Amino acid sequence: MVIVNYDSKWPERFLKIKAELQKAITVTSDIQHIGSTSIPGMKAKPIIDIDVGLENWGNFETSISGG
């Protein structure tokens, strides 16, 4: 396991990934940056963890298949 010092570019990287996810997910969703890389100044594994919440889980298949 690799732990690195906080990287000030992590929030920017998350926002880029979030924008791509928002284009791909066709149902109402809430995309959040979670985990240690979301905490300014904290050492972390250099992996951007993301949680995607769906308004209606009945839409799960639609959201990942694009229709």
Coordinates of N, CA, C and O in Angstrom, one line a residue:
M1 N 0.8 -1.2 0.0 CA 0.0 0.0 0.0 C 0.9 1.2 0.0 O 1.9 1.3 0.7
V2 N 0.5 2.2 -0.8 CA 1.3 3.4 -0.9 C 0.5 4.6 -0.3 O -0.7 4.8 -0.7
I3 N 1.1 5.3 0.6 CA 0.5 6.5 1.2 C 1.3 7.7 0.8 O 2.6 7.6 1.0
V4 N 0.7 8.7 0.3 CA 1.5 9.9 -0.1 C 1.0 11.1 0.6 O -0.1 11.1 1.2
N5 N 1.8 12.2 0.6 CA 1.3 13.5 1.1 C 0.2 14.0 0.3 O 0.0 13.6 -0.9
Y6 N -0.6 14.8 0.9 CA -1.8 15.4 0.2 C -1.4 16.1 -1.1 O -0.3 16.8 -1.1
D7 N -2.2 15.9 -2.1 CA -1.9 16.6 -3.4 C -3.0 17.6 -3.7 O -4.2 17.2 -3.8
S8 N -2.6 18.8 -3.8 CA -3.6 19.9 -4.0 C -4.4 19.7 -5.3 O -5.4 20.4 -5.6
K9 N -3.9 18.8 -6.2 CA -4.6 18.6 -7.5 C -5.7 17.6 -7.4 O -6.5 17.4 -8.3
W10 N -5.9 16.9 -6.2 CA -6.9 15.9 -6.1 C -8.3 16.5 -6.3 O -9.1 15.9 -7.0
P11 N -8.6 17.6 -5.7 CA -10.0 18.2 -5.9 C -10.3 18.5 -7.4 O -11.4 18.2 -7.9
E12 N -9.3 19.0 -8.1 CA -9.4 19.3 -9.5 C -9.6 18.0 -10.3 O -10.5 17.9 -11.2
R13 N -8.9 16.9 -9.9 CA -9.0 15.7 -10.6 C -10.4 15.1 -10.4 O -11.1 14.5 -11.3
F14 N -10.9 15.2 -9.1 CA -12.3 14.8 -8.9 C -13.3 15.5 -9.7 O -14.2 14.9 -10.3
L15 N -13.2 16.8 -9.8 CA -14.1 17.6 -10.6 C -14.1 17.2 -12.1 O -15.2 17.1 -12.7
K16 N -13.0 16.8 -12.6 CA -12.9 16.3 -14.0 C -13.6 15.0 -14.1 O -14.4 14.8 -15.1
I17 N -13.4 14.1 -13.2 CA -14.1 12.8 -13.2 C -15.6 13.0 -13.0 O -16.4 12.3 -13.7
K18 N -16.0 13.8 -12.1 CA -17.4 14.1 -11.9 C -18.1 14.6 -13.1 O -19.2 14.2 -13.5
A19 N -17.4 15.5 -13.9 CA -18.0 16.0 -15.1 C -18.2 14.9 -16.1 O -19.3 14.9 -16.8
E20 N -17.3 14.0 -16.2 CA -17.4 12.9 -17.1 C -18.6 11.9 -16.7 O -19.3 11.5 -17.5
L21 N -18.6 11.7 -15.4 CA -19.7 10.9 -14.9 C -21.1 11.5 -15.1 O -22.0 10.8 -15.5
Q22 N -21.2 12.8 -14.9 CA -22.4 13.5 -15.2 C -22.9 13.4 -16.6 O -24.1 13.3 -16.9
K23 N -21.9 13.4 -17.5 CA -22.3 13.2 -18.9 C -22.8 11.8 -19.2 O -23.7 11.6 -20.0
A24 N -22.2 10.8 -18.5 CA -22.5 9.4 -18.7 C -23.8 8.9 -18.0 O -24.5 8.0 -18.5
I25 N -24.1 9.5 -16.9 CA -25.2 9.0 -16.1 C -26.4 9.8 -16.5 O -26.5 11.0 -16.4
T26 N -27.4 9.1 -17.0 CA -28.6 9.7 -17.6 C -29.8 9.9 -16.6 O -30.8 10.4 -17.0
V27 N -29.6 9.6 -15.3 CA -30.7 9.8 -14.4 C -30.2 10.7 -13.3 O -29.0 11.0 -13.2
T28 N -31.1 11.3 -12.5 CA -30.7 12.2 -11.4 C -29.7 11.5 -10.4 O -30.0 10.4 -9.9
S29 N -28.6 12.1 -10.2 CA -27.6 11.5 -9.3 C -26.9 12.6 -8.5 O -27.0 13.8 -8.8
D30 N -26.2 12.2 -7.4 CA -25.4 13.0 -6.5 C -24.0 12.4 -6.5 O -23.9 11.3 -5.9
I31 N -23.1 13.1 -7.1 CA -21.7 12.5 -7.2 C -20.8 13.3 -6.2 O -20.7 14.5 -6.2
Q32 N -20.2 12.5 -5.2 CA -19.4 13.1 -4.2 C -18.0 12.6 -4.1 O -17.8 11.4 -4.4
H33 N -17.1 13.4 -3.8 CA -15.7 13.0 -3.5 C -15.6 12.6 -2.1 O -15.9 13.3 -1.2
I34 N -15.3 11.3 -1.9 CA -15.2 10.8 -0.5 C -13.8 10.2 -0.2 O -13.0 10.2 -1.1
G35 N -13.6 9.7 1.0 CA -12.4 9.1 1.3 C -11.3 10.1 1.7 O -11.5 11.3 1.7
S36 N -10.1 9.6 2.0 CA -9.0 10.4 2.5 C -8.5 11.5 1.5 O -8.0 12.5 1.9
T37 N -8.6 11.2 0.2 CA -8.2 12.3 -0.8 C -9.1 13.5 -0.8 O -8.7 14.5 -1.3
S38 N -10.3 13.4 -0.2 CA -11.2 14.5 -0.1 C -10.9 15.4 1.1 O -11.6 16.5 1.2
I39 N -10.0 15.0 1.9 CA -9.7 15.8 3.1 C -8.4 16.6 2.9 O -7.3 16.0 2.9
P40 N -8.5 17.9 2.8 CA -7.3 18.7 2.6 C -6.2 18.5 3.7 O -6.5 18.5 4.9
G41 N -5.0 18.3 3.2 CA -3.9 18.1 4.1 C -3.6 16.7 4.6 O -2.6 16.4 5.2
M42 N -4.5 15.8 4.3 CA -4.4 14.4 4.9 C -3.6 13.5 3.9 O -3.8 13.6 2.7
K43 N -2.7 12.8 4.5 CA -2.0 11.8 3.7 C -3.0 10.7 3.2 O -3.9 10.4 4.0
A44 N -2.7 10.1 2.1 CA -3.7 9.2 1.5 C -3.1 8.3 0.5 O -2.1 8.5 0.0
K45 N -3.9 7.2 0.2 CA -3.6 6.4 -1.0 C -4.0 7.3 -2.2 O -5.0 7.9 -2.1
P46 N -3.2 7.4 -3.2 CA -3.4 8.3 -4.3 C -4.5 7.8 -5.2 O -4.3 7.6 -6.4
I47 N -5.7 7.5 -4.7 CA -6.9 7.0 -5.4 C -8.0 7.9 -5.1 O -8.4 8.2 -3.9
I48 N -8.7 8.5 -6.1 CA -9.9 9.3 -5.9 C -11.1 8.4 -5.7 O -11.5 7.8 -6.6
D49 N -11.6 8.4 -4.5 CA -12.8 7.7 -4.2 C -14.0 8.5 -4.5 O -14.1 9.7 -4.1
I50 N -15.0 7.9 -5.1 CA -16.2 8.6 -5.5 C -17.4 7.8 -5.1 O -17.5 6.6 -5.3
D51 N -18.5 8.5 -4.6 CA -19.7 7.9 -4.3 C -20.8 8.5 -5.3 O -20.9 9.7 -5.4
V52 N -21.6 7.6 -5.9 CA -22.6 8.1 -6.8 C -24.0 7.7 -6.1 O -24.2 6.5 -6.0
G53 N -24.7 8.6 -5.7 CA -26.1 8.4 -5.2 C -27.1 8.6 -6.2 O -27.1 9.6 -7.0
L54 N -28.1 7.7 -6.3 CA -29.1 7.8 -7.3 C -30.4 8.2 -6.6 O -30.7 7.7 -5.5
E55 N -31.2 9.1 -7.2 CA -32.5 9.5 -6.6 C -33.4 8.3 -6.5 O -34.2 8.2 -5.5
N56 N -33.4 7.4 -7.5 CA -34.2 6.2 -7.5 C -33.4 5.0 -7.9 O -33.0 4.9 -9.1
W57 N -33.2 4.1 -7.0 CA -32.4 2.9 -7.3 C -33.0 2.0 -8.4 O -32.4 1.2 -9.0
G58 N -34.3 2.2 -8.6 CA -35.0 1.5 -9.7 C -34.4 1.9 -11.1 O -34.5 1.2 -12.0
N59 N -33.7 3.0 -11.1 CA -33.1 3.5 -12.3 C -31.6 3.0 -12.5 O -30.9 3.5 -13.4
F60 N -31.2 2.2 -11.6 CA -29.8 1.8 -11.6 C -29.3 1.2 -13.0 O -28.3 1.6 -13.5
E61 N -30.1 0.2 -13.5 CA -29.7 -0.4 -14.8 C -29.7 0.7 -15.9 O -28.8 0.7 -16.7
T62 N -30.7 1.6 -15.9 CA -30.7 2.6 -16.9 C -29.5 3.5 -16.8 O -28.9 3.9 -17.8
S63 N -29.1 3.8 -15.6 CA -28.0 4.8 -15.4 C -26.7 4.2 -15.9 O -25.8 5.0 -16.3
I64 N -26.5 2.9 -15.8 CA -25.2 2.3 -16.2 C -25.2 1.9 -17.7 O -24.1 1.7 -18.3
S65 N -26.4 1.7 -18.2 CA -26.4 1.2 -19.6 C -26.6 2.3 -20.6 O -26.5 2.1 -21.8
G66 N -27.0 3.5 -20.1 CA -27.2 4.6 -21.0 C -28.5 4.6 -21.7 O -28.8 5.3 -22.6
G67 N -29.4 3.8 -21.2 CA -30.8 3.8 -21.7 C -31.4 2.5 -21.7 O -32.4 2.2 -22.1

